[in-house]
XYZ file of C-alpha atoms in Angstrom:
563
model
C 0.000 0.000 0.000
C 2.941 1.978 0.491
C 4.469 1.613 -2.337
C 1.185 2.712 -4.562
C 0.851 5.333 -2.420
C 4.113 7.147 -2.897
C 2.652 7.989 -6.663
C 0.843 10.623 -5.148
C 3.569 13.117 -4.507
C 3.299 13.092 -8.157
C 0.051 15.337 -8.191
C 0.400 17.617 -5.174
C -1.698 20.175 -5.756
C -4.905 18.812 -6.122
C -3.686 16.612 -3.021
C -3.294 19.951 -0.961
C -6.334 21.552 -2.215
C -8.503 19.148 -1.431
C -7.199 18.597 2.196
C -7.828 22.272 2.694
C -11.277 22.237 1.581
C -11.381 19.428 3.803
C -10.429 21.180 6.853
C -11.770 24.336 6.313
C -15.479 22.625 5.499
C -15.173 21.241 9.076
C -14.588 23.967 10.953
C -17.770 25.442 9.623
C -19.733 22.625 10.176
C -18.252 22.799 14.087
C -19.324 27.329 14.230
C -22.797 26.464 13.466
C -24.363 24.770 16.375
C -22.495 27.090 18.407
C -23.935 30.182 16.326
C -27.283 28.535 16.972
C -27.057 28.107 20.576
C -25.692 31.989 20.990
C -29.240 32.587 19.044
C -31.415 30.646 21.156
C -29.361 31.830 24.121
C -29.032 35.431 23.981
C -31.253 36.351 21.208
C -34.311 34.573 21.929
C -33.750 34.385 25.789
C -33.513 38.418 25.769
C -35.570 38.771 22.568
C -33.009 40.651 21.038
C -34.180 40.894 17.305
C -30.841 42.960 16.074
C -28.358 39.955 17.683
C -30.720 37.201 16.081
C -30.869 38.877 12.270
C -26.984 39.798 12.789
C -26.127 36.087 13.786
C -28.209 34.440 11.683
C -27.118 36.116 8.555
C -23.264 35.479 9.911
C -24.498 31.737 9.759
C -26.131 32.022 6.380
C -22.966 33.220 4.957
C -20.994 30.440 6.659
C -23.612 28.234 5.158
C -23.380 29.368 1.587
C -19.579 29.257 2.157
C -19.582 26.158 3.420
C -21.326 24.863 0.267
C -18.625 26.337 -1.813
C -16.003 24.408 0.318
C -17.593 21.494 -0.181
C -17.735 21.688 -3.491
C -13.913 22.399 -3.979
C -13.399 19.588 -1.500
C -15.670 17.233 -4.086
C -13.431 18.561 -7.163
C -10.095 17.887 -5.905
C -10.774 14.874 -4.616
C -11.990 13.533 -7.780
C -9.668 15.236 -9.564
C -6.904 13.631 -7.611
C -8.598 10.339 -7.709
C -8.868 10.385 -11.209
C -5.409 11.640 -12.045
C -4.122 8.943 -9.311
C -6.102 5.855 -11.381
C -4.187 7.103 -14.746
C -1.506 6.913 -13.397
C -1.181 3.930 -11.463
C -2.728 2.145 -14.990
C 0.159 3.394 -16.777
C 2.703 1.912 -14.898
C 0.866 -1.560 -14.831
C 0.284 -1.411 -18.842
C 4.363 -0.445 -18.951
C 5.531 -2.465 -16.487
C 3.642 -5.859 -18.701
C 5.170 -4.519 -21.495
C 8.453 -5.389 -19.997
C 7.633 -8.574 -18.741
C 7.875 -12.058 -21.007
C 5.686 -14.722 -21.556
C 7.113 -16.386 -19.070
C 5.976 -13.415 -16.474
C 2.357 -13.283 -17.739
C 1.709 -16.538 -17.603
C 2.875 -16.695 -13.621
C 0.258 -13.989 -13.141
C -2.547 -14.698 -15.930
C -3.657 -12.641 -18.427
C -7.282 -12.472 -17.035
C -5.597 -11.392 -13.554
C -3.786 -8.579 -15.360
C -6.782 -7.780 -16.695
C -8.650 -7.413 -13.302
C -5.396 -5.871 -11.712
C -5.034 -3.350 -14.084
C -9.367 -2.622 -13.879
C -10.989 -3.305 -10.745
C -7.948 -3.907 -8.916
C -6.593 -0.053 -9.875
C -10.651 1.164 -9.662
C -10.695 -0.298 -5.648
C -7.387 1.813 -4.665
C -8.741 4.687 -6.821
C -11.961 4.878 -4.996
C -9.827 4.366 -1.494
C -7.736 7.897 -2.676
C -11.694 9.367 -2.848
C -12.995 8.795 0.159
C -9.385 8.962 1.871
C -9.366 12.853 0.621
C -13.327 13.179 1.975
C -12.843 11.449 5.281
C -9.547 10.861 6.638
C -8.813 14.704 7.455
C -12.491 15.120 8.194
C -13.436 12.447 10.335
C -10.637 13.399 12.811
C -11.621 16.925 12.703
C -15.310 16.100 13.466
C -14.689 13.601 16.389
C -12.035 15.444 17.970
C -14.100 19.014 17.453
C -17.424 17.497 18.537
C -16.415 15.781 21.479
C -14.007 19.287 22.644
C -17.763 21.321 22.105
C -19.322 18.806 23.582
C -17.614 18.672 26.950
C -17.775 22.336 27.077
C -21.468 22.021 26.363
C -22.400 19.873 28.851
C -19.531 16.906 30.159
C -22.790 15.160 31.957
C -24.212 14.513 28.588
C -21.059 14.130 26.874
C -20.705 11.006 28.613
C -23.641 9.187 26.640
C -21.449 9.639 23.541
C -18.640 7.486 25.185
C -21.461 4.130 25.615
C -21.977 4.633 21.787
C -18.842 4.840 20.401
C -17.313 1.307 21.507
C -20.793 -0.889 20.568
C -19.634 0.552 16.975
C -16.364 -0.128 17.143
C -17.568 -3.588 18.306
C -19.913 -3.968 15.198
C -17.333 -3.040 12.665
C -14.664 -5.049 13.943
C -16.995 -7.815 13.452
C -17.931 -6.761 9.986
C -13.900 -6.555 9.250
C -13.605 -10.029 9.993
C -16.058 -11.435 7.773
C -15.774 -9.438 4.902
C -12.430 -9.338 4.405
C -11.893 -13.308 3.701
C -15.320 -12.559 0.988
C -13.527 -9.681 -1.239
C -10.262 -11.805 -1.285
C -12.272 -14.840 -2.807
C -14.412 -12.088 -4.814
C -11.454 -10.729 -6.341
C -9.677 -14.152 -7.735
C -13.749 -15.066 -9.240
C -13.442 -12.128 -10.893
C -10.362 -13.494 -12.512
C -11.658 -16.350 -12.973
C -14.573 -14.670 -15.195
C -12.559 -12.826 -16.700
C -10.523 -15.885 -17.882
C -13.756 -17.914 -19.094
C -14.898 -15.369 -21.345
C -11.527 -14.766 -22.570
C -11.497 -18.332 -23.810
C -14.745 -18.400 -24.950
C -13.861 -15.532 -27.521
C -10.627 -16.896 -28.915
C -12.448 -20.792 -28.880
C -16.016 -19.648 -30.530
C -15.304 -21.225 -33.583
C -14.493 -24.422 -32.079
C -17.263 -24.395 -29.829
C -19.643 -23.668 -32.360
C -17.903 -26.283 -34.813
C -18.801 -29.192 -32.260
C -22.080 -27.581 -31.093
C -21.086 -27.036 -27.149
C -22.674 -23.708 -26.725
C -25.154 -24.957 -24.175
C -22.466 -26.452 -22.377
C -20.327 -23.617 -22.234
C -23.439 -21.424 -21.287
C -23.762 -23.370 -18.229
C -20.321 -23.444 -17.562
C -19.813 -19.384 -17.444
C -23.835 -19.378 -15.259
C -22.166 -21.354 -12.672
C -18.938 -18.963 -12.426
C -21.469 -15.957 -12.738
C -23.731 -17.151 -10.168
C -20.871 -18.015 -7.842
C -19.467 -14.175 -8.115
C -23.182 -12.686 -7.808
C -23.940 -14.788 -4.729
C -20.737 -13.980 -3.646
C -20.838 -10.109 -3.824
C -24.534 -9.916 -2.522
C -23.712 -11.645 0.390
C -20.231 -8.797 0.253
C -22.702 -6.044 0.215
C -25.114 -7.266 2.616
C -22.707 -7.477 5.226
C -21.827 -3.864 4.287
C -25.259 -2.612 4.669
C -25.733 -3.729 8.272
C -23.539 -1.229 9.588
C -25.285 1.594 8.419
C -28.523 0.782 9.575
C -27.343 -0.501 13.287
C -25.455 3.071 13.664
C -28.368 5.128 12.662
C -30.184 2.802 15.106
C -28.012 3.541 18.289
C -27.737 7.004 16.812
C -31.743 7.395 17.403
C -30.928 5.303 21.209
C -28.239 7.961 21.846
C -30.652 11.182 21.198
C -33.608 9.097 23.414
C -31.134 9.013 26.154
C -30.124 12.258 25.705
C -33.381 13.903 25.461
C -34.334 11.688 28.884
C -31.450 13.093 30.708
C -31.884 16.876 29.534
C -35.003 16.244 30.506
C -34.663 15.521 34.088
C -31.805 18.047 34.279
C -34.730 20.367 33.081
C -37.084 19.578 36.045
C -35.321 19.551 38.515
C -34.401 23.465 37.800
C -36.558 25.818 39.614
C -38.239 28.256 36.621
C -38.340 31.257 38.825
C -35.087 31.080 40.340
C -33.232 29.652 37.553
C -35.077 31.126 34.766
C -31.773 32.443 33.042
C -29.876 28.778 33.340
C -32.858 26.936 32.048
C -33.112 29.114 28.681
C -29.392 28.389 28.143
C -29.796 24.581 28.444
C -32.255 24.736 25.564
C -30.110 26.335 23.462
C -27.033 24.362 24.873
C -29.208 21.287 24.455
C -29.951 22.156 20.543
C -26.413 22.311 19.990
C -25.202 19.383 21.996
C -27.697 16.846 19.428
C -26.182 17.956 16.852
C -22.592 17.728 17.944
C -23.314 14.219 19.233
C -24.752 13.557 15.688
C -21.378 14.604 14.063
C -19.633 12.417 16.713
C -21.756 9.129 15.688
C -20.983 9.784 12.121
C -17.570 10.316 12.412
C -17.869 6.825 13.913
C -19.574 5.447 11.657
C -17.399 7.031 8.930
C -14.360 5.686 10.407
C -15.904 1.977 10.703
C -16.484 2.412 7.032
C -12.966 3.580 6.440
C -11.580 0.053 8.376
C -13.702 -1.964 5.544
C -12.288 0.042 2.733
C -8.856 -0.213 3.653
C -8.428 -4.338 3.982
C -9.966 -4.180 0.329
C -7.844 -1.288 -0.501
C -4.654 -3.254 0.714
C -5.447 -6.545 -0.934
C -5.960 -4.801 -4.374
C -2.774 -2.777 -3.744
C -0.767 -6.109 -2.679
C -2.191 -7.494 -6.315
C -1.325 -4.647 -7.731
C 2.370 -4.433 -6.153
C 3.067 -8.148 -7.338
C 2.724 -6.975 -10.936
C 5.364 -3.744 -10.265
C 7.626 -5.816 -8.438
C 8.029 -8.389 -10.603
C 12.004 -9.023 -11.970
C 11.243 -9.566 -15.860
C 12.975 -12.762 -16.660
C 13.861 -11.637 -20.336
C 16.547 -8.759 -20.344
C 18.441 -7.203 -23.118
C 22.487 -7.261 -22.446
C 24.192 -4.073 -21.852
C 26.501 -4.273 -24.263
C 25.183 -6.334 -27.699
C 27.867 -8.168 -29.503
C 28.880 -7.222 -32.923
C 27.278 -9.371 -35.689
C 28.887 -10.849 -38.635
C 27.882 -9.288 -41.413
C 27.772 -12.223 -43.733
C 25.190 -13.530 -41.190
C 22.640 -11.352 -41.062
C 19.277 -12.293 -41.730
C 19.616 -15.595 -40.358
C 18.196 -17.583 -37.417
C 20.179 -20.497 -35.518
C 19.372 -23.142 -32.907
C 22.054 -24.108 -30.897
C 21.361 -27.266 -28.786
C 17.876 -25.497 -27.476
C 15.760 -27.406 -24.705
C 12.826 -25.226 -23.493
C 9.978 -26.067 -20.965
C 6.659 -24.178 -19.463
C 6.238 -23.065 -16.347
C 5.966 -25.820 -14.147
C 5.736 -28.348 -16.427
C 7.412 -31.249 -15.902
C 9.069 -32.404 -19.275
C 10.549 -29.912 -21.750
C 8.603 -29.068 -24.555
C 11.694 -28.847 -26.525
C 14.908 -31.206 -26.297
C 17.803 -30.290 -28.022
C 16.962 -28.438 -31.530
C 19.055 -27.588 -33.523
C 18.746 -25.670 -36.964
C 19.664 -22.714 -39.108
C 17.223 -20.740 -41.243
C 19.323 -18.726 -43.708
C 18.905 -15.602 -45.430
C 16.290 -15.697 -48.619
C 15.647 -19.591 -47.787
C 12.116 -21.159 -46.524
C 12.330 -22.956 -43.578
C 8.840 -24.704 -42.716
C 8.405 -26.829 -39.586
C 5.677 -29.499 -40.063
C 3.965 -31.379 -37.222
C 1.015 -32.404 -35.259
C -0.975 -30.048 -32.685
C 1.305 -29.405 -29.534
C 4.668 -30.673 -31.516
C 5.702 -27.017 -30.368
C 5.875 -25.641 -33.403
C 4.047 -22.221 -32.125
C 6.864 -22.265 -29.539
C 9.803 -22.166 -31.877
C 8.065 -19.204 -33.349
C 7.570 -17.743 -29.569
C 11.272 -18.547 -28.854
C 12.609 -16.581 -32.451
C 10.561 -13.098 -31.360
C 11.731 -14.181 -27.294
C 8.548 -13.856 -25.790
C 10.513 -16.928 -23.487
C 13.875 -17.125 -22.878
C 15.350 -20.766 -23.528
C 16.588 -23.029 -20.372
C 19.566 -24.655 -22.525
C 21.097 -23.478 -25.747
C 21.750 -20.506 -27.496
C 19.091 -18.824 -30.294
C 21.371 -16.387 -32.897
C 19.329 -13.806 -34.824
C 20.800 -11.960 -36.409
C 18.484 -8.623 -37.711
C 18.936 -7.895 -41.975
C 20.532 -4.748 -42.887
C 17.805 -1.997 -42.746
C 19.779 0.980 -43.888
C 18.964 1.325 -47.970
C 15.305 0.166 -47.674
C 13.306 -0.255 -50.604
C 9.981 -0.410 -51.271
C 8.524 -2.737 -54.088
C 4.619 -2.919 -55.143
C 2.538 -4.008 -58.353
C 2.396 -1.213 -60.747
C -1.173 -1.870 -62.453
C -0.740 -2.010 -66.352
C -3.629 0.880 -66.743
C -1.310 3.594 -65.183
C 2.100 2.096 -66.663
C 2.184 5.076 -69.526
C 1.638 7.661 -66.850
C 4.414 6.696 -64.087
C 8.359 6.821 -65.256
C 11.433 5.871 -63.413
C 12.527 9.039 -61.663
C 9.070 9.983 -60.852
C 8.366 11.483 -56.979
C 6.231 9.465 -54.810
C 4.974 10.129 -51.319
C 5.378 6.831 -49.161
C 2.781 6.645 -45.770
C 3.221 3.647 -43.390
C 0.122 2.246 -42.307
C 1.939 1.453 -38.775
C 3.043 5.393 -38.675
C -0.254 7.158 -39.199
C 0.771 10.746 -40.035
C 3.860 9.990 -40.895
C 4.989 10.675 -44.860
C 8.188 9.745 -46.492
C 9.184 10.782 -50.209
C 11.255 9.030 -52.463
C 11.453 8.235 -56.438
C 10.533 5.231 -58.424
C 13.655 3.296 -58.846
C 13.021 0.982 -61.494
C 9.833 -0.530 -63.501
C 9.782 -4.388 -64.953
C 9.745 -5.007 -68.820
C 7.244 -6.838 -69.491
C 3.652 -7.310 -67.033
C 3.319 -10.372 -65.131
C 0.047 -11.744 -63.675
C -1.134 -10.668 -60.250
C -1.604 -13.940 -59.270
C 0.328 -16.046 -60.474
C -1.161 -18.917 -61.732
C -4.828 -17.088 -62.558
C -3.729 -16.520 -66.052
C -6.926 -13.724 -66.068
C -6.085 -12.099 -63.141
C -5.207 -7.997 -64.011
C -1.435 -7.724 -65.430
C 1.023 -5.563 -63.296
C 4.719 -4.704 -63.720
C 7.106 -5.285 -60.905
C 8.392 -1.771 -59.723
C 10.531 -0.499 -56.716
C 10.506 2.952 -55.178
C 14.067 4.391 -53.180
C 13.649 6.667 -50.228
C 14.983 10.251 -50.511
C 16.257 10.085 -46.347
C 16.360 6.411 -44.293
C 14.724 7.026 -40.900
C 14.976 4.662 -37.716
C 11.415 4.518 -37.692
C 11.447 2.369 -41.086
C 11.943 -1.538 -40.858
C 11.966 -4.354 -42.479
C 7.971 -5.757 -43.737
C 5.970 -2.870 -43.181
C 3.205 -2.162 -45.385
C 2.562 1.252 -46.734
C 0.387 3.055 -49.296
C 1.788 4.841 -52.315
C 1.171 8.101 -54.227
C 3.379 8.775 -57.601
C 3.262 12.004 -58.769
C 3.464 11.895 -62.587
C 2.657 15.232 -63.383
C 2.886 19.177 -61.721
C 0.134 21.024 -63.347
C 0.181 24.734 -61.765
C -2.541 26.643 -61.138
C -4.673 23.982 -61.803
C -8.842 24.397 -61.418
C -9.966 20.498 -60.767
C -13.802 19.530 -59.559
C -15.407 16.400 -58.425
C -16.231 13.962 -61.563
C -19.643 13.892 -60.382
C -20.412 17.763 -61.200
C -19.312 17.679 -65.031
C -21.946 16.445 -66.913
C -22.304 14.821 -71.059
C -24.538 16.280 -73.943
C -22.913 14.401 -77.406
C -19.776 16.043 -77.434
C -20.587 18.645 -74.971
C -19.455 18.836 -71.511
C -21.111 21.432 -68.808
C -21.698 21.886 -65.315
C -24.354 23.613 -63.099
C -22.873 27.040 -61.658
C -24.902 28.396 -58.752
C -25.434 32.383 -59.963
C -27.627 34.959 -57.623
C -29.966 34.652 -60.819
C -30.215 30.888 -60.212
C -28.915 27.696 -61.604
C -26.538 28.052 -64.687
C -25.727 25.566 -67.335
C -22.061 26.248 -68.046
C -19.806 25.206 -70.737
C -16.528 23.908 -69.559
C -13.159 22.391 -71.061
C -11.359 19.156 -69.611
C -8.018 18.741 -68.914
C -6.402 16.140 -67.365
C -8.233 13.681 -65.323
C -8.205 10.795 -62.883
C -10.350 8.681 -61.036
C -12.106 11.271 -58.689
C -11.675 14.812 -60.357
C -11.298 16.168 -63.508
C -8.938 19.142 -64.339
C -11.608 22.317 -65.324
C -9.253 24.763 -68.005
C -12.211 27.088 -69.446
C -15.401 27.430 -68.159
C -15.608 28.322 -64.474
C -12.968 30.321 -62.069
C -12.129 29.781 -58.797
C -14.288 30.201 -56.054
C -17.302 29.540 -58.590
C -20.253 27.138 -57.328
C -21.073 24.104 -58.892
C -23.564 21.524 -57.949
C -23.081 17.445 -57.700
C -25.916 16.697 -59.280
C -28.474 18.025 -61.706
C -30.371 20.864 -59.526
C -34.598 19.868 -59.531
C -36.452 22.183 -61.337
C -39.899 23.215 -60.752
C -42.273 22.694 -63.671
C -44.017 25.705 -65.345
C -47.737 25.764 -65.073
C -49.731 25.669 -68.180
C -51.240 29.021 -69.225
């Protein structure tokens, strides 16, 4: 808990804002009974009309400020909250990326999956109600029972018989609940898991018609966690209801005692004292009311932090864990003759926990511009030799060589379609855009252009014929490597000043071509010369000038009416 916590000296200010609303919201909440009291005591006792408008407007204003308090109280704490869950996700989702297969399968995917969810959501809403209570439950118990005892320390005592049957009752809620969320938390996973199987598996399940099974299956894990977490809340609604029940005992008892206090006061003789035990009396409820709840507030707070603590100790296992795949510090220097090859030296290679070694002793080299297939039956670990080559797991014997082809005169090559093969040359300028990089453009030039057109597909003799081509970049950049895809644009011609419209708005009469300009008069038929042309816009060279309206389709036109 610890640990997560420290990430909060990351966002300080909202931190410190909020725990000043905090404090300053309770020390309103502590002037106004005592406001009230001086109004009942010396305004209505002496029916002083001036003292009880000036008072109670000094209270109103408190009031109205106290809302405002409140309010930045609610903000920062969110705000902090918020800005504490990002955070804490972030270094979960980096701190996977570092790990290996190896590492996520110790943990689970579907447990990283909770972890980095519901595990991150619990200690999120902890930093909430942390920032809401923890400075202002202090401040309310402390502050209610000091006003208190200078109330009335008789009375005061009734507060003290309350206070440990609470602490009683949520000690015994603690115990229960605790064990539940633990067990909540891995069903969750466990959820979490099924449905992530029954996604990647559909197919198969479909394929030999086990959907009703599997529907039953993920009913009994669902019922399990819904019994489970009703039977988790329930427990957590019986402490509200019991405090709010001694609460009510508290005031009877209090009411019983002020009352006798009250008669056995003489109400000629001690007119003056009996007036200021009303008012004292108002004020004292409400103080003891604060007390309760502060109480009660603070029970809550010692069943939020055991869940709080075992979602941070999930959380902490996944931060603390030593990735078992590490780059060296220093990387050897590779042949050059050897590069784009992949060896096997003498590899064995096991699971976790698995017995036997998937693996025993492979050894092969798959050279440069050579296929190298493996062929087997289903679990001959053929997915792992592919696993071992990108090092999602590190081997337990042998040595694995790759060694990475040269990437520093890339080239692109693509299918030229035979259509466009008069309109691109070699030389021409092309704009090159990753699909992995969006945003990012490269230029280069077309380097060279096949002969003669070959099919697209091979052996589909009418499949569309293309030419072979290759484009050169103008600059290598580090973010280029080897097998990405991108999309091409040649640019075969410059045409300045050039006036081009959608294809749709030029329309055909015989050998006439026109488009429909919008004029202040109306709709224009308008003569117009073609240029150049492609597969979305035509080039406009007489006609129209810029800035000039034209429609996309033939404007409607009303009918005239017959004479």
């Amino acid at each position: 808990m610890k640990q997560l916590l420290e990430h909060l000296k990351y966002i300080k200010k909202p931190v410190i804002a909020a725990m000043v609303f905090a404090v300053l919201s309770q020390i309103s909440n502590l002037t106004l009974p005592m406001l009230m009291s001086s109004i009942i005591n010396n305004g209505i006792a002496n029916e002083d009309i001036d003292y009880i408008k000036k008072v109670g407007l000094l209270m109103m204003c408190i009031s109205a400020l106290g809302v405002v308090i409140a309010v930045g109280n609610s903000y920062f704490s969110s705000k902090t909250s918020a800005l504490y869950g990002k955070r804490l996700r972030r270094e979960i989702f980096l701190k996977v990326e570092d790990l290996s297969q190896r590492d996520i399968d110790k943990v689970g995917t579907p447990s990283l999956i909770t972890r980095c969810t519901n595990d991150v959501r619990v200690i999120q809403d902890f930093v909430l109600t942390s920032l809401r209570m923890i400075i202002s439950v202090p401040i309310m118990l402390v502050g209610g029972v000091v006003m208190s005892f200078i109330l009335n320390p008789k009375l005061a005592t009734i507060i003290f018989a309350v206070i440990p049957i609470i602490g009683v009752i949520a000690a015994l809620v603690i115990r229960f609940v605790i064990p539940i969320f633990r067990k909540r938390q891995k069903l969750v996973d466990s959820v979490n898991r099924f449905i992530r199987e029954k996604l990647s598996g559909i197919r198969v399940i479909r394929a030999f018609n086990r959907t009703e099974k599997e529907d039953a299956r993920f009913d009994e894990r669902n019922e399990a966690l819904s019994g489970l977490t009703l039977k988790f809340q329930r427990m957590m609604a019986v402490l509200i209801p019991i405090c709010i029940v001694l609460i009510i005992i508290a005031l009877d008892l209090l009411i019983l005692v002020a009352a006798n206090n009250f008669n056995s006061m003489d109400p000629v003789t001690e007119a003056d004292k009996l007036l200021s035990a009303i008012g004292d009396l108002q004020a004292f409820v409400i103080y003891m009311i604060m007390i309760v709840s502060a109480v009660t507030m603070t029970a809550a707070m010692f069943v939020i932090v055991p869940r709080a603590k075992i979602s941070a100790n999930r959380i902490t296992e996944v931060l603390n864990i030593v990735p078992s795949v590490v780059d060296p510090e220093k990387a050897e220097k590779v042949d050059e003759s050897l590069r784009g090859t992949v060896e096997f030296r003498s590899v064995s290679f096991g699971y976790n926990e698995a017995e036997n070694y998937v693996l025993s002793d492979i050894s092969f080299t798959a050279e440069k511009g050579k296929v190298t297939a493996f062929i087997g039956s289903t679990g001959s670990g053929k997915s792992t030799i592919a696993n071992l080559i990108m090092r999602f797991y590190d081997v337990n014997k042998g040595q694995i060589l790759v060694t990475i082809p040269e990437m520093s005169n890339l080239i692109v090559e693509f299918d030229l379609p035979e259509e466009y093969r008069s309109k691109v040359n070699v030389g021409d300028t092309a704009v090159i855009s990753p699909d992995s990089l969006v945003g990012t453009k490269f230029t280069g030039k077309v380097m060279s252009i096949a002969t003669l057109p070959v099919n697209m597909v091979s052996w589909d003799s009418a499949s569309p014929k293309v030419y072979k081509a290759k484009l050169q970049f103008d600059k290598q950049s580090p973010l280029l490597v080897n097998g990405m895809s991108v999309q091409i644009n040649i640019i075969t011609k410059i045409i300045p000043k050039t006036l081009f419209v959608p294809v749709e708005a030029v329309f055909e009469d015989n050998d006439r071509f026109y488009v429909y300009k919008h004029t202040l008069g109306g709709v224009k038929e308008q003569d117009v010369k073609l240029g150049e042309s492609n597969d979305n816009f035509v080039q406009i060279t007489e006609g129209i000038e810029e800035n000039d309206i034209v429609y996309l389709y033939r404007p409607y036109q009303k009918k005239q009416d017959k004479q």
